Amino acid sequence: MCLAVTDNHSCLIATLYICNQNKLAINYSENILSTPIEFLKGVGPIRGDLLKKDLNIYTFEDLLGHFPFRHIDKTKVNSIADIHTDTDFIQVIGRLTHLEAIGEGRGRRLVGQLQDGTGVLELAWFQSINWVEKNLVLGSRYLVYGRTGVFNNKPQMVHPEMELFVPAQQGAKNFLEPVYPSTEKLKARNLGGRQLAALTKQLFLQLKQKDIPENIPRDVLGALRLMSRCEAYEKIHFPTSPEEYERALNRLKFEEFFIAQVRLSLIRLQRHKSSKGVLFEKVGDHFNDFYNNHLPFELTNAQKRVLKEIRQDTARGHQMNRLLQGDVGSGKTIVALLSMLLAADNGYQSCIMAPTEILAQQHYTGLGELLKEMPLNIRILTGSTKAKERRAIHAALLDGSLHFLVGTHALIEDTVQFKNLGFVVVDEQHRFGVAQRAKLRDKAAVPPHILVMTATPIPRTLAMTAYGDLDYSVMDELPPGRKPILTVHRDEMARASVMEFIREEVGKGRQAYIIYPLIDESEKVSYEDLMQGYEQVKSFFPEPTYLISMVHGRQPADMKQTNMDRFVNGETNIMVSTTVIEVGVNVPNASVMVIESSEKFGLSQLHQLRGRVGRGSEKSFCILLTSQKVSKEGRERIKVMCATNDGFKIAEKDLELRGPGDIEGTRQSGALNFKLVSLVNDRQVLESAKQWAEEVVTTDEKLEMAENLPLRNFLQQQKGKTGWSKIA
Ligand code: ADP
Ligand code: MG
């Protein structure tokens, strides 16, 4: 669902909202943390510029937030003799016995030698050579830190961090020194990890506890035994033990997600309050009659839960904007229908929009069947509806005798006017844009409730963030008795036996899909692949014994439709197609899905395609064909597909493999850029932060209770600071 909210905008809403509640503005300009970095003792304008340019450190606060990526135990010093080919970072103490610039032009470099009595370590610099040479003192003892390698059989360190060795320093016990991300250039300019540590230490000398004020309510801190914010910042840089570091990290991760969730909750709350919506006061006869007498099966618990959520939403007088995620086949349609009955019980009309005509037709047929004994009218309106029929529908919508309208998205583009539209279902699409929503608003005095349904599962952690300001339901349960689809991997050498298998299934009266990757419909190569594939399939399955449908994006719409219809109606045995059939098509008699070059597809697409089979009473099969050589990631995807049918598990894996920014539907969501929190690995922290954020916001939405004041102050101060872009 696309509430294209820019974060600045959403932050602003949240902040304005809070400001309006209370005029207590705090002047944060006095905060020392906003001091420009050049004013930190030991920085100055030149190093200040370097820090800005190379590390984006502009203020004291930026330095405070430049976290170490690891710590080294400073008391742990190795001998040069300890260095092996697989030694990683190491710290040694030795005397600089040689230093010489050699080579010319681009080959020019500085080489040195360090000796510690156990061996000789070769040192090398390729950048800022003059500067380094000038600053090192031949013959002095140095504490040297860096990543080692073995070059020409000799241990070597490139661009090491060099610090004059002062024996007194070594007294500290169990002292962990932070190692910061830096650049070669900065290292060479004496702004490597060690120097950043020194600057950070300096910063802490200048900071007082009040400069890093708490932003998590006291009782939350207490319940979770979290470190204070001030302590956490100090300990993430300078812990005295690995455990302490973990606690500091954990606190800051919690904070990061907690603040984000509080913000989203406030926006959601604000939207609920400001958006007027139609009121569904009662559950009436239509709903009850259908539920008790015509519902063909028992609802799953997930379906019941979602219905309850919708019932609650629509009984408040505010507009519902709900995204319903349910795996392929989880039974979203019946939830939509029951909601539409609820609308009818309260005197409102509903419409359901599908992305394609084929799907609209299927909904119309399916819903019509379910409603056939109910005193309710349902019609379909698409681009191909004849003028006369169209006029009749328009009239029936206006006089209120038509209760349910099924159609494509063109439905809202059309000049259609309703008497009293109260409920809109958008199927198989999670982007339902602002513009479309605005059109809906024009169709009714009070905006109708919107239920957007999608079968592309995204992991919960991602959804919490990407859709955190919307109402969001999940159906993570399939109706009982489904036969799991058996998925196997075959390489292309086995194609003949795969075709043989299709022949067997077709012989039993089943139908099969064979899908080709035509990623870009205009792409010539894959188009030729498809045609070649088609010819090949034809030679395996000659007419007139077998009939084949082919559908791809280059066909005119009516040809596509005809070919599709023939397969849907069981007139053809095999459907050769590109991914145009991906979404929603329901042919229960199809039992085989063959995906050619399946290594080229993403996980969610593979899962969607597979969802085209396994819809009937027969056992179904998905065969993933690949070439013989498949990349490691490709193999991983195939493995996941063979191992599970669970869309949410697949989505989790997808998140692991590709990262949050690449998951369908969240691509543009900058809201996913967390600094510390990983949406893959920190699920527990995320869940708990979300729960607490909701608890805080629901019990004290104005954040005016004493324990929530620090949080409110923090949000005010943060106004406009974060750079989220779009919430999908
Ligand atoms: P999707 O969530 O993919 O849109 P559908 O709504 O098309 O799924 O439902 C898939 C199939 O499952 C339909 O044939 C539907 O009748 C059936 N179905 C839905 N809910 C249940 C249930 N609770 N028990 C048994 N079958 C169900
Ligand atoms: Mg569906």
PDB file of C-alpha atoms in Angstrom, residues 499-512 534 536-549 566 570-575:
ATOM      1  CA  MET A 499       8.636 -33.593 -20.573  1.00  0.00           C
ATOM      2  CA  GLU A 500       7.912 -37.287 -20.145  1.00  0.00           C
ATOM      3  CA  PHE A 501       6.585 -36.543 -16.685  1.00  0.00           C
ATOM      4  CA  ILE A 502       4.337 -33.814 -18.051  1.00  0.00           C
ATOM      5  CA  ARG A 503       3.062 -36.299 -20.606  1.00  0.00           C
ATOM      6  CA  GLU A 504       2.062 -38.650 -17.788  1.00  0.00           C
ATOM      7  CA  GLU A 505       0.233 -35.941 -15.877  1.00  0.00           C
ATOM      8  CA  VAL A 506      -1.501 -34.665 -18.987  1.00  0.00           C
ATOM      9  CA  GLY A 507      -2.424 -38.271 -19.690  1.00  0.00           C
ATOM     10  CA  LYS A 508      -4.290 -38.270 -16.367  1.00  0.00           C
ATOM     11  CA  GLY A 509      -6.224 -35.232 -17.498  1.00  0.00           C
ATOM     12  CA  ARG A 510      -4.115 -32.635 -15.708  1.00  0.00           C
ATOM     13  CA  GLN A 511      -2.650 -29.440 -17.132  1.00  0.00           C
ATOM     14  CA  ALA A 512       0.860 -28.027 -16.941  1.00  0.00           C
ATOM     15  CA  TYR A 534       7.816 -23.199 -27.594  1.00  0.00           C
ATOM     16  CA  GLN A 536      10.643 -27.631 -28.517  1.00  0.00           C
ATOM     17  CA  VAL A 537       7.552 -28.137 -26.390  1.00  0.00           C
ATOM     18  CA  LYS A 538       5.512 -28.489 -29.584  1.00  0.00           C
ATOM     19  CA  SER A 539       7.814 -31.220 -30.812  1.00  0.00           C
ATOM     20  CA  PHE A 540       7.332 -33.115 -27.541  1.00  0.00           C
ATOM     21  CA  PHE A 541       3.603 -32.523 -27.581  1.00  0.00           C
ATOM     22  CA  PRO A 542       2.453 -32.582 -31.207  1.00  0.00           C
ATOM     23  CA  GLU A 543      -0.975 -31.361 -32.239  1.00  0.00           C
ATOM     24  CA  PRO A 544      -3.675 -32.509 -32.427  1.00  0.00           C
ATOM     25  CA  THR A 545      -3.034 -35.003 -29.613  1.00  0.00           C
ATOM     26  CA  TYR A 546      -1.977 -32.120 -27.398  1.00  0.00           C
ATOM     27  CA  LEU A 547      -2.991 -28.496 -27.426  1.00  0.00           C
ATOM     28  CA  ILE A 548      -0.752 -25.728 -26.232  1.00  0.00           C
ATOM     29  CA  SER A 549      -1.495 -22.147 -25.197  1.00  0.00           C
ATOM     30  CA  ARG A 566      -8.505 -21.631 -23.418  1.00  0.00           C
ATOM     31  CA  GLY A 570      -9.315 -26.710 -19.884  1.00  0.00           C
ATOM     32  CA  GLU A 571      -9.260 -26.600 -23.689  1.00  0.00           C
ATOM     33  CA  THR A 572      -5.468 -26.655 -23.831  1.00  0.00           C
ATOM     34  CA  ASN A 573      -3.179 -29.013 -21.955  1.00  0.00           C
ATOM     35  CA  ILE A 574      -0.078 -26.933 -21.619  1.00  0.00           C
ATOM     36  CA  MET A 575       0.543 -23.281 -21.031  1.00  0.00           C
TER      37      MET A 575
END
